PDB file of C-alpha atoms and ligand atoms in Angstrom:
ATOM      1  CA  UNK A   1      87.776  -7.547 -17.202  1.00  0.00           C
ATOM      2  CA  UNK A   2      90.485  -7.813 -15.525  1.00  0.00           C
ATOM      3  CA  UNK A   3      94.135  -6.876 -15.736  1.00  0.00           C
ATOM      4  CA  UNK A   4      95.740  -6.866 -12.335  1.00  0.00           C
ATOM      5  CA  UNK A   5      99.439  -6.643 -12.793  1.00  0.00           C
ATOM      6  CA  UNK A   6     101.154  -7.978  -9.737  1.00  0.00           C
ATOM      7  CA  UNK A   7     104.646  -8.408 -10.981  1.00  0.00           C
ATOM      8  CA  UNK A   8     105.500  -7.421 -14.497  1.00  0.00           C
ATOM      9  CA  UNK A   9     108.985  -8.891 -14.173  1.00  0.00           C
ATOM     10  CA  UNK A  10     110.521  -6.310 -16.463  1.00  0.00           C
ATOM     11  CA  UNK A  11     113.943  -4.736 -16.480  1.00  0.00           C
ATOM     12  CA  UNK A  12     114.732  -1.561 -14.591  1.00  0.00           C
ATOM     13  CA  UNK A  13     114.182   1.681 -16.480  1.00  0.00           C
ATOM     14  CA  UNK A  14     117.306   2.590 -18.451  1.00  0.00           C
ATOM     15  CA  UNK A  15     118.443   5.990 -19.554  1.00  0.00           C
ATOM     16  CA  UNK A  16     118.250   6.606 -23.319  1.00  0.00           C
ATOM     17  CA  UNK A  17     122.061   6.900 -23.446  1.00  0.00           C
ATOM     18  CA  UNK A  18     122.452   3.329 -22.132  1.00  0.00           C
ATOM     19  CA  UNK A  19     120.271   1.846 -24.900  1.00  0.00           C
ATOM     20  CA  UNK A  20     121.420   0.165 -28.117  1.00  0.00           C
ATOM     21  CA  UNK A  21     120.422   2.001 -31.312  1.00  0.00           C
ATOM     22  CA  UNK A  22     117.363  -0.126 -32.143  1.00  0.00           C
ATOM     23  CA  UNK A  23     115.968   0.377 -28.641  1.00  0.00           C
ATOM     24  CA  UNK A  24     116.364   4.151 -28.975  1.00  0.00           C
ATOM     25  CA  UNK A  25     114.274   4.024 -32.152  1.00  0.00           C
ATOM     26  CA  UNK A  26     111.716   1.827 -30.381  1.00  0.00           C
ATOM     27  CA  UNK A  27     111.435   4.260 -27.448  1.00  0.00           C
ATOM     28  CA  UNK A  28     111.096   7.229 -29.801  1.00  0.00           C
ATOM     29  CA  UNK A  29     108.184   5.495 -31.542  1.00  0.00           C
ATOM     30  CA  UNK A  30     106.479   4.839 -28.189  1.00  0.00           C
ATOM     31  CA  UNK A  31     106.961   8.424 -27.143  1.00  0.00           C
ATOM     32  CA  UNK A  32     105.390   9.629 -30.393  1.00  0.00           C
ATOM     33  CA  UNK A  33     102.347   7.466 -29.596  1.00  0.00           C
ATOM     34  CA  UNK A  34     102.970   5.043 -32.476  1.00  0.00           C
ATOM     35  CA  UNK A  35     101.683   1.505 -32.039  1.00  0.00           C
ATOM     36  CA  UNK A  36     104.164  -1.355 -31.893  1.00  0.00           C
ATOM     37  CA  UNK A  37     103.079  -4.237 -34.148  1.00  0.00           C
ATOM     38  CA  UNK A  38     103.934  -7.974 -33.883  1.00  0.00           C
ATOM     39  CA  UNK A  39     106.692  -7.970 -36.522  1.00  0.00           C
ATOM     40  CA  UNK A  40     108.401  -4.818 -35.220  1.00  0.00           C
ATOM     41  CA  UNK A  41     111.592  -4.995 -33.193  1.00  0.00           C
ATOM     42  CA  UNK A  42     110.929  -4.887 -29.451  1.00  0.00           C
ATOM     43  CA  UNK A  43     113.051  -5.388 -26.320  1.00  0.00           C
ATOM     44  CA  UNK A  44     112.782  -8.863 -24.816  1.00  0.00           C
ATOM     45  CA  UNK A  45     111.529  -7.380 -21.521  1.00  0.00           C
ATOM     46  CA  UNK A  46     108.705  -5.587 -23.338  1.00  0.00           C
ATOM     47  CA  UNK A  47     107.646  -8.816 -25.049  1.00  0.00           C
ATOM     48  CA  UNK A  48     107.770 -10.850 -21.834  1.00  0.00           C
ATOM     49  CA  UNK A  49     105.930  -8.220 -19.810  1.00  0.00           C
ATOM     50  CA  UNK A  50     103.169  -8.080 -22.399  1.00  0.00           C
ATOM     51  CA  UNK A  51     102.839 -11.874 -22.528  1.00  0.00           C
ATOM     52  CA  UNK A  52     102.479 -11.910 -18.764  1.00  0.00           C
ATOM     53  CA  UNK A  53     100.016  -9.022 -18.664  1.00  0.00           C
ATOM     54  CA  UNK A  54      97.836 -10.054 -21.629  1.00  0.00           C
ATOM     55  CA  UNK A  55      97.954 -13.732 -20.615  1.00  0.00           C
ATOM     56  CA  UNK A  56      96.898 -12.866 -17.074  1.00  0.00           C
ATOM     57  CA  UNK A  57      94.154 -10.687 -18.468  1.00  0.00           C
ATOM     58  CA  UNK A  58      92.909 -13.475 -20.797  1.00  0.00           C
ATOM     59  CA  UNK A  59      92.889 -16.030 -17.961  1.00  0.00           C
ATOM     60  CA  UNK A  60      90.944 -13.567 -15.794  1.00  0.00           C
ATOM     61  CA  UNK A  61      88.244 -13.208 -18.440  1.00  0.00           C
ATOM     62  CA  UNK A  62      87.832 -16.971 -18.673  1.00  0.00           C
ATOM     63  CA  UNK A  63      88.055 -17.786 -14.938  1.00  0.00           C
ATOM     64  CA  UNK A  64      85.747 -14.801 -14.348  1.00  0.00           C
ATOM     65  CA  UNK A  65      82.938 -16.705 -16.030  1.00  0.00           C
ATOM     66  CA  UNK A  66      82.836 -19.232 -13.192  1.00  0.00           C
ATOM     67  CA  UNK A  67      81.367 -17.193 -10.291  1.00  0.00           C
ATOM     68  CA  UNK A  68      78.670 -15.764 -12.569  1.00  0.00           C
ATOM     69  CA  UNK A  69      78.015 -18.910 -14.599  1.00  0.00           C
ATOM     70  CA  UNK A  70      77.042 -20.488 -11.298  1.00  0.00           C
ATOM     71  CA  UNK A  71      73.937 -18.234 -11.231  1.00  0.00           C
ATOM     72  CA  UNK A  72      72.645 -18.709 -14.784  1.00  0.00           C
ATOM     73  CA  UNK A  73      70.332 -21.532 -13.735  1.00  0.00           C
ATOM     74  CA  UNK A  74      69.204 -19.563 -10.665  1.00  0.00           C
ATOM     75  CA  UNK A  75      68.388 -16.237 -12.332  1.00  0.00           C
ATOM     76  CA  UNK A  76      64.990 -15.051 -11.032  1.00  0.00           C
ATOM     77  CA  UNK A  77      63.416 -14.169 -14.420  1.00  0.00           C
ATOM     78  CA  UNK A  78      63.811 -15.110 -18.071  1.00  0.00           C
ATOM     79  CA  UNK A  79      65.016 -11.581 -18.836  1.00  0.00           C
ATOM     80  CA  UNK A  80      67.731 -11.702 -16.146  1.00  0.00           C
ATOM     81  CA  UNK A  81      68.811 -15.133 -17.350  1.00  0.00           C
ATOM     82  CA  UNK A  82      69.166 -13.875 -20.937  1.00  0.00           C
ATOM     83  CA  UNK A  83      71.167 -10.829 -19.776  1.00  0.00           C
ATOM     84  CA  UNK A  84      73.483 -12.917 -17.609  1.00  0.00           C
ATOM     85  CA  UNK A  85      73.999 -15.496 -20.350  1.00  0.00           C
ATOM     86  CA  UNK A  86      74.967 -12.742 -22.796  1.00  0.00           C
ATOM     87  CA  UNK A  87      77.358 -11.216 -20.275  1.00  0.00           C
ATOM     88  CA  UNK A  88      79.101 -14.490 -19.439  1.00  0.00           C
ATOM     89  CA  UNK A  89      79.389 -15.257 -23.149  1.00  0.00           C
ATOM     90  CA  UNK A  90      81.009 -11.847 -23.708  1.00  0.00           C
ATOM     91  CA  UNK A  91      83.670 -12.743 -21.140  1.00  0.00           C
ATOM     92  CA  UNK A  92      84.540 -15.895 -23.108  1.00  0.00           C
ATOM     93  CA  UNK A  93      84.917 -13.679 -26.186  1.00  0.00           C
ATOM     94  CA  UNK A  94      87.206 -11.298 -24.282  1.00  0.00           C
ATOM     95  CA  UNK A  95      89.379 -14.250 -23.321  1.00  0.00           C
ATOM     96  CA  UNK A  96      89.630 -15.265 -26.976  1.00  0.00           C
ATOM     97  CA  UNK A  97      90.594 -11.802 -28.266  1.00  0.00           C
ATOM     98  CA  UNK A  98      93.251 -11.567 -25.597  1.00  0.00           C
ATOM     99  CA  UNK A  99      94.699 -15.057 -26.133  1.00  0.00           C
ATOM    100  CA  UNK A 100      94.955 -14.145 -29.815  1.00  0.00           C
ATOM    101  CA  UNK A 101      96.689 -10.853 -28.980  1.00  0.00           C
ATOM    102  CA  UNK A 102      99.192 -12.717 -26.745  1.00  0.00           C
ATOM    103  CA  UNK A 103      99.817 -15.296 -29.490  1.00  0.00           C
ATOM    104  CA  UNK A 104     101.178 -12.532 -31.737  1.00  0.00           C
ATOM    105  CA  UNK A 105     104.055 -12.272 -29.226  1.00  0.00           C
ATOM    106  CA  UNK A 106     105.195 -15.857 -29.815  1.00  0.00           C
ATOM    107  CA  UNK A 107     103.399 -17.936 -27.171  1.00  0.00           C
ATOM    108  CA  UNK A 108     100.584 -20.366 -27.950  1.00  0.00           C
ATOM    109  CA  UNK A 109      97.241 -20.543 -26.225  1.00  0.00           C
ATOM    110  CA  UNK A 110      98.043 -24.119 -25.158  1.00  0.00           C
ATOM    111  CA  UNK A 111     101.256 -22.950 -23.506  1.00  0.00           C
ATOM    112  CA  UNK A 112      99.411 -20.201 -21.634  1.00  0.00           C
ATOM    113  CA  UNK A 113      96.767 -22.692 -20.503  1.00  0.00           C
ATOM    114  CA  UNK A 114      99.461 -25.068 -19.258  1.00  0.00           C
ATOM    115  CA  UNK A 115     101.128 -22.229 -17.328  1.00  0.00           C
ATOM    116  CA  UNK A 116      97.784 -21.315 -15.739  1.00  0.00           C
ATOM    117  CA  UNK A 117      97.095 -24.910 -14.715  1.00  0.00           C
ATOM    118  CA  UNK A 118     100.603 -25.252 -13.286  1.00  0.00           C
ATOM    119  CA  UNK A 119     100.018 -22.130 -11.170  1.00  0.00           C
ATOM    120  CA  UNK A 120     102.750 -20.267 -13.069  1.00  0.00           C
ATOM    121  CA  UNK A 121     100.398 -17.700 -14.562  1.00  0.00           C
ATOM    122  CA  UNK A 122      97.840 -15.848 -12.489  1.00  0.00           C
ATOM    123  CA  UNK A 123      94.350 -14.464 -12.911  1.00  0.00           C
ATOM    124  CA  UNK A 124      92.678 -11.625 -11.039  1.00  0.00           C
ATOM    125  CA  UNK A 125      92.344 -12.221  -7.273  1.00  0.00           C
ATOM    126  CA  UNK A 126      88.683 -11.138  -7.339  1.00  0.00           C
ATOM    127  CA  UNK A 127      87.479 -14.400  -8.881  1.00  0.00           C
ATOM    128  CA  UNK A 128      88.604 -16.356  -5.855  1.00  0.00           C
ATOM    129  CA  UNK A 129      85.680 -14.938  -3.878  1.00  0.00           C
ATOM    130  CA  UNK A 130      82.337 -16.752  -3.926  1.00  0.00           C
ATOM    131  CA  UNK A 131      79.007 -15.410  -5.260  1.00  0.00           C
ATOM    132  CA  UNK A 132      76.640 -16.277  -2.417  1.00  0.00           C
ATOM    133  CA  UNK A 133      73.387 -14.546  -3.296  1.00  0.00           C
ATOM    134  CA  UNK A 134      71.661 -13.112  -6.392  1.00  0.00           C
ATOM    135  CA  UNK A 135      72.661  -9.547  -5.472  1.00  0.00           C
ATOM    136  CA  UNK A 136      76.292 -10.658  -5.864  1.00  0.00           C
ATOM    137  CA  UNK A 137      75.653 -10.797  -9.619  1.00  0.00           C
ATOM    138  CA  UNK A 138      74.719  -7.112  -9.424  1.00  0.00           C
ATOM    139  CA  UNK A 139      77.778  -6.315  -7.317  1.00  0.00           C
ATOM    140  CA  UNK A 140      80.061  -8.175  -9.729  1.00  0.00           C
ATOM    141  CA  UNK A 141      78.707  -6.186 -12.699  1.00  0.00           C
ATOM    142  CA  UNK A 142      78.724  -2.838 -10.917  1.00  0.00           C
ATOM    143  CA  UNK A 143      81.936  -3.075  -8.875  1.00  0.00           C
ATOM    144  CA  UNK A 144      84.072  -5.761 -10.532  1.00  0.00           C
ATOM    145  CA  UNK A 145      83.347  -4.855 -14.148  1.00  0.00           C
ATOM    146  CA  UNK A 146      83.399  -1.199 -13.026  1.00  0.00           C
ATOM    147  CA  UNK A 147      86.923  -1.581 -11.621  1.00  0.00           C
ATOM    148  CA  UNK A 148      87.925  -3.469 -14.756  1.00  0.00           C
ATOM    149  CA  UNK A 149      86.678  -0.658 -17.004  1.00  0.00           C
ATOM    150  CA  UNK A 150      88.670   1.871 -14.997  1.00  0.00           C
ATOM    151  CA  UNK A 151      91.800  -0.096 -15.891  1.00  0.00           C
ATOM    152  CA  UNK A 152      90.858  -0.947 -19.423  1.00  0.00           C
ATOM    153  CA  UNK A 153      89.741   2.418 -20.756  1.00  0.00           C
ATOM    154  CA  UNK A 154      93.345   3.595 -20.428  1.00  0.00           C
ATOM    155  CA  UNK A 155      94.656   0.357 -21.956  1.00  0.00           C
ATOM    156  CA  UNK A 156      92.929   1.261 -25.234  1.00  0.00           C
ATOM    157  CA  UNK A 157      95.898   3.636 -25.627  1.00  0.00           C
ATOM    158  CA  UNK A 158      98.506   1.034 -24.695  1.00  0.00           C
ATOM    159  CA  UNK A 159     101.547   0.896 -26.997  1.00  0.00           C
ATOM    160  CA  UNK A 160     101.114  -2.653 -28.324  1.00  0.00           C
ATOM    161  CA  UNK A 161      98.743  -2.563 -31.323  1.00  0.00           C
ATOM    162  CA  UNK A 162      96.936  -5.931 -30.986  1.00  0.00           C
ATOM    163  CA  UNK A 163      96.363  -5.380 -27.247  1.00  0.00           C
ATOM    164  CA  UNK A 164      95.111  -1.848 -27.722  1.00  0.00           C
ATOM    165  CA  UNK A 165      92.678  -2.894 -30.487  1.00  0.00           C
ATOM    166  CA  UNK A 166      91.346  -5.808 -28.417  1.00  0.00           C
ATOM    167  CA  UNK A 167      90.738  -3.402 -25.531  1.00  0.00           C
ATOM    168  CA  UNK A 168      88.642  -1.030 -27.667  1.00  0.00           C
ATOM    169  CA  UNK A 169      86.160  -3.771 -28.419  1.00  0.00           C
ATOM    170  CA  UNK A 170      86.252  -5.198 -24.897  1.00  0.00           C
ATOM    171  CA  UNK A 171      85.550  -1.807 -23.306  1.00  0.00           C
ATOM    172  CA  UNK A 172      82.335  -1.382 -25.273  1.00  0.00           C
ATOM    173  CA  UNK A 173      81.048  -4.665 -23.893  1.00  0.00           C
ATOM    174  CA  UNK A 174      82.292  -4.001 -20.360  1.00  0.00           C
ATOM    175  CA  UNK A 175      80.158  -0.889 -20.054  1.00  0.00           C
ATOM    176  CA  UNK A 176      77.080  -3.013 -20.789  1.00  0.00           C
ATOM    177  CA  UNK A 177      78.274  -5.377 -18.031  1.00  0.00           C
ATOM    178  CA  UNK A 178      78.546  -2.599 -15.517  1.00  0.00           C
ATOM    179  CA  UNK A 179      75.147  -1.174 -16.377  1.00  0.00           C
ATOM    180  CA  UNK A 180      73.365  -4.521 -16.152  1.00  0.00           C
ATOM    181  CA  UNK A 181      74.878  -5.003 -12.660  1.00  0.00           C
ATOM    182  CA  UNK A 182      73.824  -1.548 -11.514  1.00  0.00           C
ATOM    183  CA  UNK A 183      70.352  -2.016 -13.005  1.00  0.00           C
ATOM    184  CA  UNK A 184      69.961  -5.305 -11.118  1.00  0.00           C
ATOM    185  CA  UNK A 185      70.922  -3.576  -7.852  1.00  0.00           C
ATOM    186  CA  UNK A 186      68.521  -0.659  -8.462  1.00  0.00           C
ATOM    187  CA  UNK A 187      65.693  -3.208  -8.710  1.00  0.00           C
ATOM    188  CA  UNK A 188      66.805  -4.964  -5.526  1.00  0.00           C
ATOM    189  CA  UNK A 189      67.380  -1.777  -3.567  1.00  0.00           C
ATOM    190  CA  UNK A 190      63.892  -0.567  -4.481  1.00  0.00           C
ATOM    191  CA  UNK A 191      62.399  -3.975  -3.644  1.00  0.00           C
ATOM    192  CA  UNK A 192      61.578  -5.636  -0.328  1.00  0.00           C
ATOM    193  CA  UNK A 193      63.678  -5.053   2.840  1.00  0.00           C
ATOM    194  CA  UNK A 194      65.075  -8.583   2.352  1.00  0.00           C
ATOM    195  CA  UNK A 195      66.222  -7.741  -1.178  1.00  0.00           C
ATOM    196  CA  UNK A 196      67.821  -4.500   0.005  1.00  0.00           C
ATOM    197  CA  UNK A 197      69.604  -6.440   2.764  1.00  0.00           C
ATOM    198  CA  UNK A 198      70.972  -8.876   0.166  1.00  0.00           C
ATOM    199  CA  UNK A 199      72.297  -5.944  -1.857  1.00  0.00           C
ATOM    200  CA  UNK A 200      74.006  -4.475   1.222  1.00  0.00           C
ATOM    201  CA  UNK A 201      75.493  -7.864   2.075  1.00  0.00           C
ATOM    202  CA  UNK A 202      76.914  -8.120  -1.460  1.00  0.00           C
ATOM    203  CA  UNK A 203      78.351  -4.590  -1.183  1.00  0.00           C
ATOM    204  CA  UNK A 204      79.979  -5.459   2.167  1.00  0.00           C
ATOM    205  CA  UNK A 205      81.709  -8.520   0.725  1.00  0.00           C
ATOM    206  CA  UNK A 206      82.756  -7.103  -2.659  1.00  0.00           C
ATOM    207  CA  UNK A 207      83.972  -3.608  -1.750  1.00  0.00           C
ATOM    208  CA  UNK A 208      87.505  -4.410  -0.569  1.00  0.00           C
ATOM    209  CA  UNK A 209      88.170  -7.236  -3.060  1.00  0.00           C
ATOM    210  CA  UNK A 210      87.142  -4.739  -5.808  1.00  0.00           C
ATOM    211  CA  UNK A 211      89.666  -2.190  -4.467  1.00  0.00           C
ATOM    212  CA  UNK A 212      92.332  -4.914  -4.584  1.00  0.00           C
ATOM    213  CA  UNK A 213      91.741  -5.333  -8.322  1.00  0.00           C
ATOM    214  CA  UNK A 214      94.000  -2.357  -9.045  1.00  0.00           C
ATOM    215  CA  UNK A 215      96.944  -4.216  -7.555  1.00  0.00           C
ATOM    216  CA  UNK A 216      99.217  -3.234  -4.666  1.00  0.00           C
ATOM    217  CA  UNK A 217      99.987   0.341  -3.722  1.00  0.00           C
ATOM    218  CA  UNK A 218     102.409   2.173  -6.046  1.00  0.00           C
ATOM    219  CA  UNK A 219     105.166   2.132  -3.454  1.00  0.00           C
ATOM    220  CA  UNK A 220     105.028  -1.709  -3.380  1.00  0.00           C
ATOM    221  CA  UNK A 221     104.558  -2.169  -7.101  1.00  0.00           C
ATOM    222  CA  UNK A 222     108.114  -2.852  -8.148  1.00  0.00           C
ATOM    223  CA  UNK A 223     107.950  -2.849 -11.914  1.00  0.00           C
ATOM    224  CA  UNK A 224     105.357  -0.139 -12.555  1.00  0.00           C
ATOM    225  CA  UNK A 225     107.923   2.411 -13.645  1.00  0.00           C
ATOM    226  CA  UNK A 226     109.269   0.384 -16.582  1.00  0.00           C
ATOM    227  CA  UNK A 227     105.769  -0.611 -17.722  1.00  0.00           C
ATOM    228  CA  UNK A 228     104.743   3.037 -17.699  1.00  0.00           C
ATOM    229  CA  UNK A 229     107.813   4.059 -19.712  1.00  0.00           C
ATOM    230  CA  UNK A 230     106.815   1.438 -22.288  1.00  0.00           C
ATOM    231  CA  UNK A 231     103.194   2.637 -22.192  1.00  0.00           C
ATOM    232  CA  UNK A 232     102.070  -0.885 -21.373  1.00  0.00           C
ATOM    233  CA  UNK A 233     100.598   0.649 -18.279  1.00  0.00           C
ATOM    234  CA  UNK A 234      99.100   4.122 -18.475  1.00  0.00           C
ATOM    235  CA  UNK A 235      98.063   5.005 -14.901  1.00  0.00           C
ATOM    236  CA  UNK A 236      99.429   3.917 -11.543  1.00  0.00           C
ATOM    237  CA  UNK A 237      97.486   1.493  -9.352  1.00  0.00           C
ATOM    238  CA  UNK A 238      96.759   4.154  -6.718  1.00  0.00           C
ATOM    239  CA  UNK A 239      95.526   6.697  -9.281  1.00  0.00           C
ATOM    240  CA  UNK A 240      93.033   4.204 -10.676  1.00  0.00           C
ATOM    241  CA  UNK A 241      91.884   3.056  -7.235  1.00  0.00           C
ATOM    242  CA  UNK A 242      91.224   6.665  -6.229  1.00  0.00           C
ATOM    243  CA  UNK A 243      89.274   7.317  -9.417  1.00  0.00           C
ATOM    244  CA  UNK A 244      87.195   4.202  -8.809  1.00  0.00           C
ATOM    245  CA  UNK A 245      86.321   5.232  -5.232  1.00  0.00           C
ATOM    246  CA  UNK A 246      85.380   8.753  -6.332  1.00  0.00           C
ATOM    247  CA  UNK A 247      83.159   7.411  -9.088  1.00  0.00           C
ATOM    248  CA  UNK A 248      81.493   4.732  -6.940  1.00  0.00           C
ATOM    249  CA  UNK A 249      80.575   6.791  -3.839  1.00  0.00           C
ATOM    250  CA  UNK A 250      77.717   8.764  -5.491  1.00  0.00           C
ATOM    251  CA  UNK A 251      76.469   5.610  -7.221  1.00  0.00           C
ATOM    252  CA  UNK A 252      76.254   3.803  -3.849  1.00  0.00           C
ATOM    253  CA  UNK A 253      74.434   6.810  -2.403  1.00  0.00           C
ATOM    254  CA  UNK A 254      71.866   6.663  -5.210  1.00  0.00           C
ATOM    255  CA  UNK A 255      71.244   2.988  -4.421  1.00  0.00           C
ATOM    256  CA  UNK A 256      70.952   3.784  -0.704  1.00  0.00           C
ATOM    257  CA  UNK A 257      73.789   1.374   0.119  1.00  0.00           C
ATOM    258  CA  UNK A 258      76.478   2.006   2.713  1.00  0.00           C
ATOM    259  CA  UNK A 259      80.094   1.510   1.706  1.00  0.00           C
ATOM    260  CA  UNK A 260      81.673  -0.578   4.494  1.00  0.00           C
ATOM    261  CA  UNK A 261      84.356   1.977   5.395  1.00  0.00           C
ATOM    262  CA  UNK A 262      83.978   4.267   8.435  1.00  0.00           C
ATOM    263  CA  UNK A 263      86.902   6.391   7.267  1.00  0.00           C
ATOM    264  CA  UNK A 264      85.446   7.155   3.870  1.00  0.00           C
ATOM    265  CA  UNK A 265      85.177  10.928   3.679  1.00  0.00           C
ATOM    266  CA  UNK A 266      85.441  13.682   1.050  1.00  0.00           C
ATOM    267  CA  UNK A 267      88.753  15.528   1.351  1.00  0.00           C
ATOM    268  CA  UNK A 268      88.170  19.084   0.163  1.00  0.00           C
ATOM    269  CA  UNK A 269      91.869  19.851  -0.078  1.00  0.00           C
ATOM    270  CA  UNK A 270      92.694  16.891  -2.320  1.00  0.00           C
ATOM    271  CA  UNK A 271      89.406  17.076  -4.198  1.00  0.00           C
ATOM    272  CA  UNK A 272      89.059  13.318  -3.646  1.00  0.00           C
ATOM    273  CA  UNK A 273      87.789  10.812  -1.077  1.00  0.00           C
ATOM    274  CA  UNK A 274      89.949   9.517   1.756  1.00  0.00           C
ATOM    275  CA  UNK A 275      89.338   5.810   2.250  1.00  0.00           C
ATOM    276  CA  UNK A 276      90.670   2.701   3.980  1.00  0.00           C
ATOM    277  CA  UNK A 277      93.059   0.552   1.976  1.00  0.00           C
ATOM    278  CA  UNK A 278      92.147  -3.109   1.562  1.00  0.00           C
ATOM    279  CA  UNK A 279      93.939  -5.703   3.680  1.00  0.00           C
ATOM    280  CA  UNK A 280      97.039  -6.323   1.572  1.00  0.00           C
ATOM    281  CA  UNK A 281      97.948  -9.455   3.566  1.00  0.00           C
ATOM    282  CA  UNK A 282      94.652 -10.952   2.473  1.00  0.00           C
ATOM    283  CA  UNK A 283      95.413  -9.931  -1.120  1.00  0.00           C
ATOM    284  CA  UNK A 284      98.817 -11.642  -1.180  1.00  0.00           C
ATOM    285  CA  UNK A 285      97.326 -14.678   0.526  1.00  0.00           C
ATOM    286  CA  UNK A 286      94.629 -14.979  -2.153  1.00  0.00           C
ATOM    287  CA  UNK A 287      97.213 -14.497  -4.925  1.00  0.00           C
ATOM    288  CA  UNK A 288      99.306 -17.247  -3.320  1.00  0.00           C
ATOM    289  CA  UNK A 289      96.368 -19.643  -3.764  1.00  0.00           C
ATOM    290  CA  UNK A 290      94.720 -19.470  -0.338  1.00  0.00           C
ATOM    291  CA  UNK A 291      91.533 -17.546  -1.183  1.00  0.00           C
ATOM    292  CA  UNK A 292      88.091 -19.022  -0.489  1.00  0.00           C
ATOM    293  CA  UNK A 293      87.641 -20.412  -4.027  1.00  0.00           C
ATOM    294  CA  UNK A 294      91.132 -20.793  -5.585  1.00  0.00           C
ATOM    295  CA  UNK A 295      91.037 -24.586  -5.559  1.00  0.00           C
ATOM    296  CA  UNK A 296      87.507 -24.781  -6.992  1.00  0.00           C
ATOM    297  CA  UNK A 297      88.321 -22.343  -9.793  1.00  0.00           C
ATOM    298  CA  UNK A 298      91.462 -24.186 -10.846  1.00  0.00           C
ATOM    299  CA  UNK A 299      89.757 -27.576 -10.621  1.00  0.00           C
ATOM    300  CA  UNK A 300      86.940 -26.277 -12.856  1.00  0.00           C
ATOM    301  CA  UNK A 301      89.450 -25.002 -15.457  1.00  0.00           C
ATOM    302  CA  UNK A 302      91.566 -28.173 -15.419  1.00  0.00           C
ATOM    303  CA  UNK A 303      88.456 -30.367 -15.770  1.00  0.00           C
ATOM    304  CA  UNK A 304      87.132 -28.235 -18.623  1.00  0.00           C
ATOM    305  CA  UNK A 305      90.493 -28.659 -20.379  1.00  0.00           C
ATOM    306  CA  UNK A 306      90.421 -32.438 -19.872  1.00  0.00           C
ATOM    307  CA  UNK A 307      86.781 -32.707 -20.950  1.00  0.00           C
ATOM    308  CA  UNK A 308      87.540 -30.785 -24.139  1.00  0.00           C
ATOM    309  CA  UNK A 309      90.487 -33.019 -25.142  1.00  0.00           C
ATOM    310  CA  UNK A 310      88.396 -35.137 -27.545  1.00  0.00           C
ATOM    311  CA  UNK A 311      87.223 -32.027 -29.343  1.00  0.00           C
ATOM    312  CA  UNK A 312      90.713 -30.526 -29.706  1.00  0.00           C
ATOM    313  CA  UNK A 313      92.010 -33.872 -30.958  1.00  0.00           C
ATOM    314  CA  UNK A 314      89.148 -34.038 -33.477  1.00  0.00           C
ATOM    315  CA  UNK A 315      89.965 -30.563 -34.768  1.00  0.00           C
ATOM    316  CA  UNK A 316      93.670 -31.392 -35.100  1.00  0.00           C
ATOM    317  CA  UNK A 317      92.912 -34.657 -36.945  1.00  0.00           C
ATOM    318  CA  UNK A 318      90.563 -32.819 -39.329  1.00  0.00           C
ATOM    319  CA  UNK A 319      93.163 -30.105 -39.985  1.00  0.00           C
ATOM    320  CA  UNK A 320      95.718 -32.812 -40.839  1.00  0.00           C
ATOM    321  CA  UNK A 321      93.367 -34.598 -43.252  1.00  0.00           C
ATOM    322  CA  UNK A 322      92.156 -31.513 -45.066  1.00  0.00           C
ATOM    323  CA  UNK A 323      95.149 -30.961 -47.399  1.00  0.00           C
ATOM    324  CA  UNK A 324      95.157 -34.698 -48.279  1.00  0.00           C
ATOM    325  CA  UNK A 325      91.502 -34.520 -49.234  1.00  0.00           C
ATOM    326  CA  UNK A 326      92.058 -31.441 -51.352  1.00  0.00           C
ATOM    327  CA  UNK A 327      94.893 -33.263 -53.115  1.00  0.00           C
ATOM    328  CA  UNK A 328      92.640 -36.255 -53.792  1.00  0.00           C
ATOM    329  CA  UNK A 329      89.970 -33.980 -55.289  1.00  0.00           C
TER     330      UNK A 329
HETATM  331 FE1  FE2 B   1      85.484  -8.972 -19.796  1.00  0.00          FE
HETATM  332 FE1  FE2 B   2      82.858  -7.910 -18.037  1.00  0.00          FE
END
């Protein structure tokens, strides 16, 4: 899942008249809906913004495996274990497609990994929250993958070809993720009172962090405008958040779960729900590294990188020897 653009760091939006000739051609192609490919000319800001966005997205897929991976050995049935294993494996695959897409922009996967470990590249804030009970696995699939899909469906039309093509494949798998989460919660909500209570507890803890996944409100999202002009971003954060709330309310009703927001009400005039915004101070605090699980997540990633050193070295040594062997033959 999981693009959450906090700061795209791009240039301000320029008028067409201010642009050099090649940039005018580039903008005309974007406006026509043409895809930009790796060897095409692109403004430096476009390239950097994409590296940041795709890199952050790739890291989120990989770090996102940690809260769920924690439950593979605790899954209550063989069937649930197989489903969860498949889902977590999909997320690793999403990370790989996205690292590959970012590499076409002139950064290596190793460099991105180093930036993540140095705290210079981020991943989605949601994965800094713990998964405390089995119903959390349902809530992650339903709400977290659900919020991710909301973002990613639009990104299938993003202007950068490799990113857009990766998103088409990812979206197909994400809808399976959301459905397995919802299916798990249906079972729990129709189960014993204790199981229903676990589902409600998961809903209470994941609702606001899921709303945060769309990033800060449009008025505080400084670089949205440029990203939208470049069609790197298709909808605003607030539009997507609203869509997510409107989609989720009837689903929660069907489960018999209460959304933890007393102000949540249908607004006839707007044709949408009014709802309470998440605590943005908490969001910025989590992004800054002070969430409940930030340190654990980073330690797990850094250790995995260290533990895999022997394997990467082996691969590099083999790659070096291969041409020599071919020569000898
Ligand atoms: Fe994913
Ligand atoms: Fe997913």
